[in-house]
Amino acid sequence: MLRFPFTSKEQALSDVAVKLSAIMGKVAGAALRSGRSPEAVRFVLVTKTVAPERVLEAVRAGATDLGENKVQEGLGKARALSNEPVRWSMIGHLQSNKVKDVLRFASEVQSLDRLSLATALERRLQHLGHGLNVLVQVNTSGEASKYGLALEAVPAFLKELWAFDSLRPKGFMTLATFTPDEAEVRRCFRLLRGIRDRALNDAPQGAMLADLSMGMSGDYEWAIEEGATIVRVGQAVFGPRPLPDSHYWPGAAGAG
Ligand SMILES: *Cc1c(COP(=O)(O)O)cnc(C)c1O
């Protein structure tokens, strides 16, 4: 239904809705190209730096699965949208001392990358009396700056996770090398898929480990073609993020 005149707010609303539906179409197309149904790919809308009002526009347009990179920001947004039918995933690096707060809003942690974090999550979950879906984050790019387990460390880590009653490992997550080079990005995705395929056979959790969370705004179609079951997309829906404060004021890193 068209109403005139549009206020700028309504214009923005239609903008997010239009982008979201265009991307859902591309997700569906890539799923079909990879021989799967569109429902086989979960779309996590990444809301970092986006104000709750704009996130709400996406929710009204049908987004239900939201992801945040930082605990305090996620907690604040989850509170602001507490009446909406949404679930939150933690996708960013998680410090063990933030476990209590992350479990206040996230129903999934995709960035499990070390035993000390598993231990902290388990202890808190035992206290709360419920379980948590987790993905094991793997460093497929080999870049020292990236979080995630080294490829070789994954099998032993999965064996150790077997002892944690409250953690339900569902699969793997990665960030590909930040490059426009399609071959290099796909190489990262294939590495994660190889790890998953081996784990399905060899890990104690076996068939539980089916999920592959890979693909962001610039590469989600490639990721789906390589087997992603979860994509994490922000800027393609909300537009480019503002650069960090450190870009504008050298030395200001952490101030914003
Ligand atoms: C920000 C972020 C994304 C989404 O990146 P976009 O470029 O906004 O699509 C995906 N995964 C993680 C871990 C992120 O921090």
Short mmCIF file of N, CA and C in Angstrom, two decimals, residues 47-210:
data_model
loop_
_atom_site.label_atom_id
_atom_site.label_comp_id
_atom_site.label_asym_id
_atom_site.label_seq_id
_atom_site.Cartn_x
_atom_site.Cartn_y
_atom_site.Cartn_z
N THR A 47 23.58 -6.96 13.33
CA THR A 47 23.06 -5.62 13.63
C THR A 47 24.08 -4.70 14.29
N LYS A 48 25.35 -5.09 14.29
CA LYS A 48 26.32 -4.27 15.02
C LYS A 48 26.41 -2.86 14.42
N THR A 49 26.47 -1.88 15.29
CA THR A 49 26.49 -0.43 15.03
C THR A 49 25.14 0.11 14.52
N VAL A 50 24.17 -0.75 14.32
CA VAL A 50 22.87 -0.30 13.81
C VAL A 50 21.94 -0.01 14.99
N ALA A 51 21.30 1.15 14.97
CA ALA A 51 20.42 1.54 16.07
C ALA A 51 19.20 0.64 16.14
N PRO A 52 18.68 0.41 17.36
CA PRO A 52 17.52 -0.47 17.52
C PRO A 52 16.34 -0.10 16.62
N GLU A 53 16.13 1.19 16.37
CA GLU A 53 15.00 1.60 15.54
C GLU A 53 15.11 1.04 14.13
N ARG A 54 16.34 1.01 13.60
CA ARG A 54 16.53 0.46 12.25
C ARG A 54 16.47 -1.06 12.27
N VAL A 55 16.97 -1.66 13.35
CA VAL A 55 16.85 -3.11 13.47
C VAL A 55 15.38 -3.50 13.47
N LEU A 56 14.58 -2.69 14.16
CA LEU A 56 13.14 -2.96 14.23
C LEU A 56 12.50 -2.94 12.84
N GLU A 57 12.98 -2.06 11.98
CA GLU A 57 12.46 -2.04 10.60
C GLU A 57 12.71 -3.38 9.92
N ALA A 58 13.90 -3.93 10.15
CA ALA A 58 14.21 -5.23 9.55
C ALA A 58 13.35 -6.33 10.16
N VAL A 59 13.11 -6.22 11.46
CA VAL A 59 12.29 -7.22 12.14
C VAL A 59 10.86 -7.17 11.60
N ARG A 60 10.35 -5.95 11.42
CA ARG A 60 9.00 -5.79 10.86
C ARG A 60 8.94 -6.34 9.45
N ALA A 61 10.09 -6.33 8.76
CA ALA A 61 10.15 -6.86 7.39
C ALA A 61 10.42 -8.36 7.38
N GLY A 62 10.51 -8.97 8.56
CA GLY A 62 10.59 -10.44 8.60
C GLY A 62 11.84 -11.04 9.18
N ALA A 63 12.84 -10.22 9.55
CA ALA A 63 14.06 -10.79 10.14
C ALA A 63 13.77 -11.27 11.56
N THR A 64 14.19 -12.49 11.89
CA THR A 64 13.94 -13.02 13.22
C THR A 64 15.22 -13.48 13.90
N ASP A 65 16.27 -13.63 13.13
CA ASP A 65 17.50 -14.25 13.60
C ASP A 65 18.58 -13.16 13.56
N LEU A 66 18.98 -12.63 14.73
CA LEU A 66 19.86 -11.48 14.77
C LEU A 66 21.20 -11.83 15.40
N GLY A 67 22.26 -11.17 14.95
CA GLY A 67 23.60 -11.45 15.47
C GLY A 67 24.31 -10.20 15.91
N GLU A 68 25.04 -10.30 17.02
CA GLU A 68 25.84 -9.17 17.51
C GLU A 68 27.26 -9.64 17.78
N ASN A 69 28.19 -8.71 17.61
CA ASN A 69 29.60 -9.02 17.78
C ASN A 69 30.11 -8.69 19.18
N LYS A 70 29.44 -7.74 19.84
CA LYS A 70 29.90 -7.31 21.17
C LYS A 70 28.79 -7.48 22.20
N VAL A 71 29.20 -7.91 23.39
CA VAL A 71 28.24 -8.30 24.41
C VAL A 71 27.37 -7.13 24.87
N GLN A 72 27.99 -6.01 25.22
CA GLN A 72 27.19 -4.91 25.78
C GLN A 72 26.21 -4.36 24.75
N GLU A 73 26.67 -4.27 23.50
CA GLU A 73 25.79 -3.77 22.44
C GLU A 73 24.62 -4.75 22.21
N GLY A 74 24.92 -6.02 22.24
CA GLY A 74 23.87 -7.03 22.05
C GLY A 74 22.86 -7.00 23.17
N LEU A 75 23.37 -6.88 24.38
CA LEU A 75 22.49 -6.84 25.55
C LEU A 75 21.55 -5.64 25.47
N GLY A 76 22.10 -4.49 25.12
CA GLY A 76 21.29 -3.28 25.02
C GLY A 76 20.22 -3.40 23.95
N LYS A 77 20.60 -3.93 22.79
CA LYS A 77 19.64 -4.04 21.70
C LYS A 77 18.58 -5.10 21.99
N ALA A 78 19.02 -6.18 22.63
CA ALA A 78 18.05 -7.23 22.97
C ALA A 78 17.01 -6.67 23.94
N ARG A 79 17.45 -5.82 24.86
CA ARG A 79 16.49 -5.19 25.79
C ARG A 79 15.55 -4.27 25.05
N ALA A 80 16.11 -3.47 24.12
CA ALA A 80 15.28 -2.52 23.38
C ALA A 80 14.24 -3.25 22.52
N LEU A 81 14.55 -4.47 22.11
CA LEU A 81 13.65 -5.21 21.21
C LEU A 81 13.03 -6.42 21.92
N SER A 82 12.91 -6.31 23.23
CA SER A 82 12.50 -7.49 24.00
C SER A 82 11.07 -7.94 23.70
N ASN A 83 10.25 -7.09 23.10
CA ASN A 83 8.89 -7.51 22.77
C ASN A 83 8.77 -8.12 21.39
N GLU A 84 9.88 -8.20 20.69
CA GLU A 84 9.84 -8.70 19.30
C GLU A 84 10.15 -10.19 19.25
N PRO A 85 9.62 -10.87 18.24
CA PRO A 85 9.85 -12.32 18.11
C PRO A 85 11.20 -12.62 17.47
N VAL A 86 12.28 -12.31 18.18
CA VAL A 86 13.62 -12.50 17.62
C VAL A 86 14.47 -13.34 18.56
N ARG A 87 15.51 -13.94 17.98
CA ARG A 87 16.53 -14.61 18.79
C ARG A 87 17.89 -14.05 18.41
N TRP A 88 18.80 -14.10 19.39
CA TRP A 88 20.11 -13.48 19.19
C TRP A 88 21.23 -14.50 19.21
N SER A 89 22.20 -14.28 18.33
CA SER A 89 23.42 -15.09 18.34
C SER A 89 24.60 -14.19 18.64
N MET A 90 25.51 -14.69 19.48
CA MET A 90 26.79 -14.00 19.70
C MET A 90 27.76 -14.51 18.64
N ILE A 91 28.31 -13.59 17.83
CA ILE A 91 29.18 -14.01 16.74
C ILE A 91 30.60 -13.48 16.88
N GLY A 92 30.84 -12.62 17.90
CA GLY A 92 32.16 -12.00 18.03
C GLY A 92 33.00 -12.63 19.12
N HIS A 93 34.24 -12.22 19.19
CA HIS A 93 35.16 -12.75 20.19
C HIS A 93 34.59 -12.49 21.59
N LEU A 94 34.62 -13.53 22.41
CA LEU A 94 33.95 -13.46 23.71
C LEU A 94 34.96 -13.69 24.82
N GLN A 95 35.05 -12.71 25.72
CA GLN A 95 35.91 -12.86 26.88
C GLN A 95 35.16 -13.68 27.94
N SER A 96 35.91 -14.49 28.67
CA SER A 96 35.27 -15.37 29.65
C SER A 96 34.53 -14.58 30.72
N ASN A 97 35.01 -13.38 31.05
CA ASN A 97 34.33 -12.60 32.09
C ASN A 97 33.03 -11.95 31.61
N LYS A 98 32.68 -12.15 30.32
CA LYS A 98 31.42 -11.61 29.78
C LYS A 98 30.34 -12.69 29.64
N VAL A 99 30.67 -13.89 30.12
CA VAL A 99 29.78 -15.02 29.91
C VAL A 99 28.40 -14.81 30.53
N LYS A 100 28.38 -14.23 31.71
CA LYS A 100 27.12 -14.00 32.40
C LYS A 100 26.22 -13.09 31.56
N ASP A 101 26.82 -12.01 31.05
CA ASP A 101 26.03 -11.06 30.25
C ASP A 101 25.60 -11.65 28.91
N VAL A 102 26.48 -12.41 28.28
CA VAL A 102 26.10 -12.94 26.97
C VAL A 102 24.91 -13.89 27.10
N LEU A 103 24.86 -14.62 28.22
CA LEU A 103 23.76 -15.57 28.40
C LEU A 103 22.46 -14.86 28.81
N ARG A 104 22.53 -13.55 29.04
CA ARG A 104 21.30 -12.79 29.29
C ARG A 104 20.54 -12.54 27.99
N PHE A 105 21.22 -12.58 26.86
CA PHE A 105 20.49 -12.28 25.62
C PHE A 105 20.69 -13.30 24.49
N ALA A 106 21.83 -13.98 24.46
CA ALA A 106 22.11 -14.84 23.31
C ALA A 106 21.58 -16.25 23.52
N SER A 107 20.97 -16.81 22.50
CA SER A 107 20.53 -18.20 22.59
C SER A 107 21.49 -19.11 21.85
N GLU A 108 22.59 -18.53 21.37
CA GLU A 108 23.59 -19.31 20.65
C GLU A 108 24.91 -18.53 20.68
N VAL A 109 26.02 -19.25 20.80
CA VAL A 109 27.34 -18.63 20.69
C VAL A 109 28.06 -19.28 19.52
N GLN A 110 28.38 -18.47 18.50
CA GLN A 110 29.02 -19.02 17.30
C GLN A 110 30.54 -18.92 17.37
N SER A 111 31.05 -18.29 18.43
CA SER A 111 32.48 -17.97 18.47
C SER A 111 33.19 -18.72 19.59
N LEU A 112 32.84 -19.97 19.79
CA LEU A 112 33.54 -20.77 20.80
C LEU A 112 34.89 -21.18 20.22
N ASP A 113 35.96 -20.71 20.85
CA ASP A 113 37.28 -20.91 20.24
C ASP A 113 38.35 -21.39 21.23
N ARG A 114 37.94 -21.71 22.47
CA ARG A 114 38.96 -22.18 23.40
C ARG A 114 38.30 -22.85 24.61
N LEU A 115 39.10 -23.68 25.26
CA LEU A 115 38.58 -24.47 26.36
C LEU A 115 38.19 -23.62 27.56
N SER A 116 38.96 -22.56 27.83
CA SER A 116 38.64 -21.74 29.00
C SER A 116 37.26 -21.09 28.84
N LEU A 117 36.90 -20.73 27.62
CA LEU A 117 35.57 -20.16 27.37
C LEU A 117 34.49 -21.23 27.53
N ALA A 118 34.76 -22.42 27.02
CA ALA A 118 33.80 -23.52 27.19
C ALA A 118 33.56 -23.78 28.68
N THR A 119 34.62 -23.75 29.46
CA THR A 119 34.52 -23.98 30.90
C THR A 119 33.68 -22.91 31.57
N ALA A 120 33.92 -21.66 31.21
CA ALA A 120 33.16 -20.55 31.80
C ALA A 120 31.69 -20.62 31.41
N LEU A 121 31.41 -20.94 30.15
CA LEU A 121 30.01 -21.06 29.70
C LEU A 121 29.32 -22.21 30.43
N GLU A 122 30.01 -23.35 30.51
CA GLU A 122 29.43 -24.52 31.14
C GLU A 122 29.05 -24.23 32.60
N ARG A 123 29.97 -23.57 33.31
CA ARG A 123 29.72 -23.29 34.73
C ARG A 123 28.47 -22.43 34.88
N ARG A 124 28.36 -21.41 34.07
CA ARG A 124 27.21 -20.51 34.16
C ARG A 124 25.91 -21.23 33.74
N LEU A 125 26.00 -22.04 32.70
CA LEU A 125 24.81 -22.76 32.22
C LEU A 125 24.31 -23.77 33.27
N GLN A 126 25.26 -24.40 33.95
CA GLN A 126 24.87 -25.33 35.03
C GLN A 126 24.06 -24.57 36.08
N HIS A 127 24.54 -23.36 36.39
CA HIS A 127 23.85 -22.53 37.36
C HIS A 127 22.45 -22.15 36.87
N LEU A 128 22.35 -21.81 35.57
CA LEU A 128 21.06 -21.40 35.01
C LEU A 128 20.14 -22.59 34.76
N GLY A 129 20.73 -23.75 34.60
CA GLY A 129 19.93 -24.96 34.39
C GLY A 129 19.42 -25.13 32.97
N HIS A 130 20.13 -24.61 32.00
CA HIS A 130 19.76 -24.91 30.62
C HIS A 130 20.99 -25.07 29.73
N GLY A 131 20.76 -25.53 28.51
CA GLY A 131 21.85 -25.76 27.57
C GLY A 131 22.04 -24.60 26.60
N LEU A 132 23.00 -24.75 25.72
CA LEU A 132 23.30 -23.68 24.76
C LEU A 132 23.87 -24.29 23.48
N ASN A 133 23.31 -23.87 22.35
CA ASN A 133 23.90 -24.26 21.07
C ASN A 133 25.17 -23.45 20.84
N VAL A 134 26.22 -24.13 20.42
CA VAL A 134 27.48 -23.44 20.13
C VAL A 134 28.04 -23.91 18.80
N LEU A 135 28.81 -23.02 18.17
CA LEU A 135 29.59 -23.38 16.99
C LEU A 135 31.06 -23.18 17.34
N VAL A 136 31.90 -24.04 16.83
CA VAL A 136 33.33 -23.92 17.06
C VAL A 136 33.92 -23.02 15.97
N GLN A 137 34.52 -21.91 16.41
CA GLN A 137 35.11 -21.00 15.44
C GLN A 137 36.50 -21.48 15.04
N VAL A 138 36.72 -21.53 13.73
CA VAL A 138 37.97 -22.04 13.19
C VAL A 138 38.64 -20.94 12.36
N ASN A 139 39.94 -20.82 12.52
CA ASN A 139 40.71 -19.84 11.74
C ASN A 139 41.14 -20.49 10.42
N THR A 140 40.34 -20.27 9.38
CA THR A 140 40.65 -20.90 8.09
C THR A 140 41.56 -20.03 7.24
N SER A 141 41.68 -18.75 7.57
CA SER A 141 42.48 -17.86 6.73
C SER A 141 43.97 -17.97 7.07
N GLY A 142 44.25 -18.46 8.28
CA GLY A 142 45.65 -18.53 8.70
C GLY A 142 46.21 -17.19 9.13
N GLU A 143 45.38 -16.13 9.09
CA GLU A 143 45.86 -14.82 9.51
C GLU A 143 45.97 -14.78 11.02
N ALA A 144 47.10 -14.28 11.52
CA ALA A 144 47.33 -14.26 12.96
C ALA A 144 46.32 -13.37 13.66
N SER A 145 45.77 -12.39 12.93
CA SER A 145 44.83 -11.44 13.55
C SER A 145 43.45 -12.05 13.77
N LYS A 146 43.18 -13.19 13.18
CA LYS A 146 41.84 -13.77 13.26
C LYS A 146 41.71 -14.68 14.47
N TYR A 147 40.57 -14.59 15.12
CA TYR A 147 40.27 -15.51 16.20
C TYR A 147 39.88 -16.86 15.62
N GLY A 148 39.88 -17.85 16.45
CA GLY A 148 39.46 -19.18 16.02
C GLY A 148 40.55 -20.20 16.23
N LEU A 149 40.12 -21.44 16.37
CA LEU A 149 41.07 -22.54 16.56
C LEU A 149 41.85 -22.78 15.27
N ALA A 150 43.10 -23.20 15.43
CA ALA A 150 43.85 -23.68 14.28
C ALA A 150 43.19 -24.97 13.78
N LEU A 151 43.27 -25.18 12.47
CA LEU A 151 42.62 -26.35 11.87
C LEU A 151 43.00 -27.64 12.60
N GLU A 152 44.29 -27.79 12.89
CA GLU A 152 44.78 -29.05 13.48
C GLU A 152 44.24 -29.26 14.89
N ALA A 153 43.82 -28.17 15.54
CA ALA A 153 43.40 -28.28 16.93
C ALA A 153 41.94 -28.73 17.08
N VAL A 154 41.21 -28.76 15.97
CA VAL A 154 39.77 -29.00 16.06
C VAL A 154 39.40 -30.39 16.60
N PRO A 155 40.00 -31.47 16.08
CA PRO A 155 39.57 -32.80 16.57
C PRO A 155 39.73 -32.96 18.08
N ALA A 156 40.86 -32.54 18.62
CA ALA A 156 41.08 -32.69 20.07
C ALA A 156 40.10 -31.81 20.85
N PHE A 157 39.82 -30.62 20.33
CA PHE A 157 38.89 -29.71 20.99
C PHE A 157 37.49 -30.34 21.06
N LEU A 158 37.06 -30.96 19.98
CA LEU A 158 35.73 -31.60 19.97
C LEU A 158 35.67 -32.74 20.99
N LYS A 159 36.76 -33.47 21.12
CA LYS A 159 36.79 -34.55 22.13
C LYS A 159 36.63 -33.97 23.52
N GLU A 160 37.32 -32.85 23.77
CA GLU A 160 37.21 -32.24 25.10
C GLU A 160 35.81 -31.68 25.35
N LEU A 161 35.20 -31.12 24.31
CA LEU A 161 33.84 -30.56 24.47
C LEU A 161 32.82 -31.62 24.84
N TRP A 162 33.10 -32.85 24.49
CA TRP A 162 32.18 -33.95 24.76
C TRP A 162 31.84 -34.06 26.24
N ALA A 163 32.77 -33.60 27.09
CA ALA A 163 32.56 -33.71 28.54
C ALA A 163 31.66 -32.60 29.09
N PHE A 164 31.30 -31.62 28.26
CA PHE A 164 30.52 -30.48 28.75
C PHE A 164 29.04 -30.75 28.51
N ASP A 165 28.30 -30.99 29.59
CA ASP A 165 26.90 -31.41 29.44
C ASP A 165 25.99 -30.34 28.88
N SER A 166 26.29 -29.07 29.17
CA SER A 166 25.34 -28.00 28.80
C SER A 166 25.60 -27.43 27.41
N LEU A 167 26.79 -27.68 26.88
CA LEU A 167 27.11 -27.14 25.56
C LEU A 167 26.72 -28.13 24.48
N ARG A 168 25.97 -27.63 23.49
CA ARG A 168 25.54 -28.48 22.38
C ARG A 168 26.23 -28.01 21.10
N PRO A 169 27.39 -28.58 20.76
CA PRO A 169 28.07 -28.14 19.54
C PRO A 169 27.27 -28.55 18.31
N LYS A 170 27.01 -27.58 17.45
CA LYS A 170 26.17 -27.82 16.27
C LYS A 170 26.95 -27.74 14.97
N GLY A 171 28.23 -27.36 15.05
CA GLY A 171 29.01 -27.23 13.83
C GLY A 171 30.09 -26.19 13.98
N PHE A 172 30.36 -25.46 12.90
CA PHE A 172 31.57 -24.63 12.82
C PHE A 172 31.28 -23.26 12.23
N MET A 173 32.12 -22.31 12.61
CA MET A 173 31.99 -20.94 12.09
C MET A 173 33.37 -20.45 11.66
N THR A 174 33.41 -19.66 10.59
CA THR A 174 34.69 -19.05 10.21
C THR A 174 34.48 -17.70 9.56
N LEU A 175 35.56 -16.92 9.57
CA LEU A 175 35.66 -15.69 8.78
C LEU A 175 36.71 -15.96 7.71
N ALA A 176 36.34 -15.78 6.46
CA ALA A 176 37.31 -15.98 5.37
C ALA A 176 38.33 -14.84 5.37
N THR A 177 39.42 -15.03 4.68
CA THR A 177 40.39 -13.96 4.46
C THR A 177 39.66 -12.73 3.89
N PHE A 178 39.99 -11.54 4.42
CA PHE A 178 39.39 -10.31 3.90
C PHE A 178 40.08 -9.94 2.59
N THR A 179 39.53 -10.39 1.49
CA THR A 179 40.09 -10.12 0.18
C THR A 179 38.99 -10.27 -0.85
N PRO A 180 39.06 -9.51 -1.94
CA PRO A 180 38.07 -9.71 -3.01
C PRO A 180 38.40 -10.94 -3.86
N ASP A 181 39.52 -11.61 -3.58
CA ASP A 181 39.97 -12.75 -4.37
C ASP A 181 39.06 -13.97 -4.12
N GLU A 182 38.19 -14.22 -5.08
CA GLU A 182 37.19 -15.27 -4.90
C GLU A 182 37.81 -16.63 -4.60
N ALA A 183 38.91 -16.95 -5.27
CA ALA A 183 39.52 -18.27 -5.07
C ALA A 183 40.00 -18.42 -3.63
N GLU A 184 40.59 -17.36 -3.08
CA GLU A 184 41.10 -17.42 -1.71
C GLU A 184 39.94 -17.53 -0.71
N VAL A 185 38.89 -16.77 -0.94
CA VAL A 185 37.73 -16.82 -0.03
C VAL A 185 37.10 -18.21 -0.07
N ARG A 186 36.92 -18.73 -1.27
CA ARG A 186 36.34 -20.07 -1.39
C ARG A 186 37.23 -21.14 -0.76
N ARG A 187 38.55 -20.92 -0.83
CA ARG A 187 39.48 -21.87 -0.21
C ARG A 187 39.19 -21.97 1.29
N CYS A 188 38.95 -20.83 1.93
CA CYS A 188 38.63 -20.82 3.37
C CYS A 188 37.34 -21.60 3.63
N PHE A 189 36.32 -21.34 2.82
CA PHE A 189 35.03 -22.01 3.02
C PHE A 189 35.17 -23.52 2.83
N ARG A 190 35.99 -23.91 1.83
CA ARG A 190 36.16 -25.37 1.60
C ARG A 190 36.90 -26.02 2.75
N LEU A 191 37.86 -25.27 3.32
CA LEU A 191 38.57 -25.82 4.48
C LEU A 191 37.60 -26.10 5.61
N LEU A 192 36.69 -25.17 5.87
CA LEU A 192 35.74 -25.36 6.97
C LEU A 192 34.82 -26.54 6.67
N ARG A 193 34.40 -26.63 5.42
CA ARG A 193 33.54 -27.75 5.05
C ARG A 193 34.26 -29.09 5.24
N GLY A 194 35.56 -29.12 4.88
CA GLY A 194 36.34 -30.34 5.06
C GLY A 194 36.43 -30.74 6.53
N ILE A 195 36.63 -29.73 7.37
CA ILE A 195 36.68 -29.98 8.82
C ILE A 195 35.35 -30.55 9.30
N ARG A 196 34.26 -29.96 8.82
CA ARG A 196 32.93 -30.43 9.21
C ARG A 196 32.70 -31.87 8.74
N ASP A 197 33.07 -32.14 7.48
CA ASP A 197 32.83 -33.48 6.94
C ASP A 197 33.61 -34.54 7.72
N ARG A 198 34.85 -34.20 8.09
CA ARG A 198 35.65 -35.14 8.89
C ARG A 198 35.03 -35.33 10.27
N ALA A 199 34.58 -34.21 10.86
CA ALA A 199 34.00 -34.30 12.21
C ALA A 199 32.73 -35.14 12.21
N LEU A 200 31.95 -35.04 11.14
CA LEU A 200 30.71 -35.84 11.07
C LEU A 200 31.03 -37.32 11.21
N ASN A 201 32.18 -37.72 10.68
CA ASN A 201 32.60 -39.13 10.77
C ASN A 201 33.34 -39.46 12.05
N ASP A 202 34.23 -38.55 12.48
CA ASP A 202 35.21 -38.92 13.51
C ASP A 202 34.91 -38.39 14.90
N ALA A 203 34.21 -37.26 15.00
CA ALA A 203 34.05 -36.63 16.32
C ALA A 203 33.00 -37.37 17.14
N PRO A 204 33.10 -37.31 18.47
CA PRO A 204 32.11 -37.98 19.30
C PRO A 204 30.69 -37.44 19.08
N GLN A 205 30.57 -36.15 18.71
CA GLN A 205 29.24 -35.56 18.50
C GLN A 205 28.66 -35.98 17.15
N GLY A 206 29.49 -36.49 16.26
CA GLY A 206 29.05 -37.04 14.97
C GLY A 206 28.09 -36.16 14.21
N ALA A 207 26.92 -36.70 13.91
CA ALA A 207 25.96 -36.05 13.03
C ALA A 207 25.39 -34.75 13.59
N MET A 208 25.66 -34.47 14.89
CA MET A 208 25.18 -33.21 15.46
C MET A 208 25.90 -32.00 14.87
N LEU A 209 27.07 -32.24 14.26
CA LEU A 209 27.95 -31.13 13.88
C LEU A 209 27.73 -30.65 12.45
N ALA A 210 26.49 -30.58 12.01
CA ALA A 210 26.22 -30.35 10.59
C ALA A 210 26.37 -28.89 10.14
#
